[in-house]
mmCIF file of C-alpha atoms in Angstrom:
data_model
loop_
_atom_site.group_PDB
_atom_site.id
_atom_site.type_symbol
_atom_site.label_atom_id
_atom_site.label_comp_id
_atom_site.label_asym_id
_atom_site.label_seq_id
_atom_site.Cartn_x
_atom_site.Cartn_y
_atom_site.Cartn_z
ATOM 1 C CA PRO A 890 -0.274 -0.113 0.017
ATOM 2 C CA ILE A 891 0.867 2.700 -1.332
ATOM 3 C CA ASP A 892 -0.249 4.959 2.248
ATOM 4 C CA MET A 893 2.162 2.204 4.290
ATOM 5 C CA ILE A 894 5.971 2.763 2.331
ATOM 6 C CA PRO A 895 7.943 3.923 5.489
ATOM 7 C CA PRO A 896 10.169 7.321 4.696
ATOM 8 C CA LYS A 897 13.978 7.518 4.236
ATOM 9 C CA ASP A 898 16.021 9.339 6.177
ATOM 10 C CA MET A 899 18.342 11.111 3.155
ATOM 11 C CA SER A 900 19.587 14.552 2.764
ATOM 12 C CA ALA A 901 18.584 17.897 1.349
ATOM 13 C CA GLU A 902 21.225 17.596 -1.850
ATOM 14 C CA GLN A 903 19.710 13.090 -2.043
ATOM 15 C CA ARG A 904 16.379 14.313 -2.109
ATOM 16 C CA SER A 905 16.068 16.835 -4.437
ATOM 17 C CA PRO A 906 16.430 15.364 -7.959
ATOM 18 C CA LEU A 907 13.538 11.789 -6.432
ATOM 19 C CA ILE A 908 11.663 14.991 -5.301
ATOM 20 C CA ALA A 909 11.937 16.195 -9.392
ATOM 21 C CA ARG A 910 11.034 12.786 -10.285
ATOM 22 C CA MET A 911 8.545 12.500 -8.290
ATOM 23 C CA ARG A 912 6.950 16.139 -9.902
ATOM 24 C CA SER A 913 7.420 14.406 -12.648
ATOM 25 C CA TRP A 914 5.245 11.207 -12.726
ATOM 26 C CA CYS A 915 2.763 12.177 -10.600
ATOM 27 C CA GLY A 916 2.159 15.402 -12.870
ATOM 28 C CA MET A 917 1.782 12.580 -15.774
ATOM 29 C CA LEU A 918 0.029 9.826 -14.300
ATOM 30 C CA ASN A 919 -1.918 13.649 -13.303
ATOM 31 C CA TRP A 920 -2.512 14.393 -16.238
ATOM 32 C CA LEU A 921 -3.393 10.619 -17.870
ATOM 33 C CA SER A 922 -6.231 10.416 -14.568
ATOM 34 C CA LEU A 923 -8.385 14.065 -15.609
ATOM 35 C CA GLY A 924 -8.282 13.076 -19.175
ATOM 36 C CA THR A 925 -8.491 9.278 -20.384
ATOM 37 C CA ARG A 926 -8.169 7.154 -16.977
ATOM 38 C CA PRO A 927 -9.774 7.952 -14.053
ATOM 39 C CA ASP A 928 -8.306 4.593 -12.418
ATOM 40 C CA ILE A 929 -5.353 6.040 -11.805
ATOM 41 C CA THR A 930 -7.383 8.753 -9.496
ATOM 42 C CA THR A 931 -7.163 6.572 -6.105
ATOM 43 C CA VAL A 932 -3.590 6.095 -6.652
ATOM 44 C CA CYS A 933 -2.170 9.301 -7.989
ATOM 45 C CA SER A 934 -3.703 11.101 -5.200
ATOM 46 C CA LEU A 935 -1.652 8.867 -2.568
ATOM 47 C CA LEU A 936 1.519 9.582 -4.496
ATOM 48 C CA ALA A 937 0.654 13.735 -4.985
ATOM 49 C CA SER A 938 0.603 13.731 -1.200
ATOM 50 C CA ALA A 939 4.342 12.258 -0.734
ATOM 51 C CA GLN A 940 5.813 14.816 -2.911
ATOM 52 C CA CYS A 941 7.233 17.100 -0.471
ATOM 53 C CA CYS A 942 9.623 13.879 1.348
ATOM 54 C CA PRO A 943 9.029 11.287 -0.936
ATOM 55 C CA SER A 944 11.009 7.548 -0.310
ATOM 56 C CA PRO A 945 13.075 6.030 -3.305
ATOM 57 C CA GLY A 946 9.982 3.631 -2.450
ATOM 58 C CA HIS A 947 7.204 5.643 -3.320
ATOM 59 C CA LEU A 948 9.222 6.292 -6.600
ATOM 60 C CA ASP A 949 8.852 3.114 -7.382
ATOM 61 C CA ALA A 950 5.290 2.769 -7.033
ATOM 62 C CA ALA A 951 4.725 5.241 -9.798
ATOM 63 C CA LYS A 952 6.606 3.199 -11.682
ATOM 64 C CA TYR A 953 4.386 0.139 -10.717
ATOM 65 C CA VAL A 954 1.723 2.033 -11.821
ATOM 66 C CA GLY A 955 3.275 2.969 -14.953
ATOM 67 C CA LYS A 956 3.808 -0.932 -15.438
ATOM 68 C CA TYR A 957 0.278 -1.164 -15.413
ATOM 69 C CA LEU A 958 -0.715 2.074 -17.444
ATOM 70 C CA LYS A 959 0.625 -0.079 -19.893
ATOM 71 C CA ALA A 960 -0.480 -2.976 -19.484
ATOM 72 C CA THR A 961 -3.625 -2.363 -19.048
ATOM 73 C CA VAL A 962 -3.227 0.235 -22.148
ATOM 74 C CA SER A 963 -7.198 -1.170 -23.992
ATOM 75 C CA LEU A 964 -8.234 0.673 -20.775
ATOM 76 C CA GLY A 965 -9.973 3.780 -20.430
ATOM 77 C CA LEU A 966 -11.960 6.542 -21.738
ATOM 78 C CA LEU A 967 -12.613 7.716 -25.511
ATOM 79 C CA TYR A 968 -14.382 10.702 -26.323
ATOM 80 C CA SER A 969 -15.774 10.289 -29.327
ATOM 81 C CA SER A 970 -17.721 13.250 -32.343
ATOM 82 C CA ARG A 971 -20.065 10.962 -33.235
ATOM 83 C CA SER A 972 -23.502 10.930 -31.865
ATOM 84 C CA ASN A 973 -24.074 8.504 -29.058
ATOM 85 C CA SER A 974 -25.982 8.829 -26.626
ATOM 86 C CA GLN A 975 -25.936 4.912 -25.349
ATOM 87 C CA LEU A 976 -23.346 4.792 -22.686
ATOM 88 C CA GLU A 977 -22.296 1.829 -22.407
ATOM 89 C CA ALA A 978 -20.178 1.074 -18.264
ATOM 90 C CA PHE A 979 -18.454 -2.001 -16.944
ATOM 91 C CA LEU A 980 -18.269 -2.645 -13.087
ATOM 92 C CA TYR A 981 -17.528 -6.125 -11.142
ATOM 93 C CA PHE A 982 -18.302 -6.102 -8.455
ATOM 94 C CA PRO A 983 -18.861 -9.203 -6.970
ATOM 95 C CA ALA A 984 -22.552 -9.223 -5.512
ATOM 96 C CA PRO A 985 -26.208 -11.743 -4.867
ATOM 97 C CA ASN A 986 -28.376 -11.102 -8.067
ATOM 98 C CA LYS A 987 -31.679 -11.426 -4.990
ATOM 99 C CA ASP A 988 -31.727 -9.877 -1.896
ATOM 100 C CA VAL A 989 -32.613 -11.786 1.825
ATOM 101 C CA SER A 990 -36.812 -11.570 0.433
ATOM 102 C CA GLY A 991 -36.379 -12.860 -2.646
ATOM 103 C CA SER A 992 -36.327 -9.069 -4.518
ATOM 104 C CA ASN A 993 -34.288 -8.947 -7.406
ATOM 105 C CA LEU A 994 -31.092 -6.438 -6.718
ATOM 106 C CA SER A 995 -29.637 -3.181 -9.245
ATOM 107 C CA LEU A 996 -27.599 -1.691 -9.207
ATOM 108 C CA LEU A 997 -28.553 2.680 -8.913
ATOM 109 C CA ALA A 998 -25.186 4.156 -8.137
ATOM 110 C CA PHE A 999 -21.830 4.084 -8.468
ATOM 111 C CA ALA A 1000 -18.759 6.010 -7.485
ATOM 112 C CA ASP A 1001 -14.800 5.230 -7.294
ATOM 113 C CA ALA A 1002 -13.710 5.945 -4.066
ATOM 114 C CA ASN A 1003 -10.623 5.073 -1.798
ATOM 115 C CA TRP A 1004 -12.838 4.241 1.756
ATOM 116 C CA GLY A 1005 -9.304 3.239 3.479
ATOM 117 C CA PRO A 1006 -5.914 2.736 2.899
ATOM 118 C CA GLN A 1007 -5.409 0.652 -0.380
#
């Protein structure tokens, strides 16, 4: 978990290049999360919170997100100028189809939220 990466004692001279690289990675990832990849929004927020005092583990986590993006290049939002009024959504949520009384359950809304440590 990103929020559990331990800090590392480093001098200001050693930390300065790490801060610059973290800011660069966070900027790139944030741009993608705002534009086409909302699935990485939570991890971008957690990485951004460590920009002022990152450890090498934070940079490794940012690079891992880059590998995830490369492996899932076919996922994301696609904006088009075609007039398509149909919205398609995909959701994986392992839940029962019926409640205790036997009534069908349906999904009314979905929000991607960070409900605690990841």
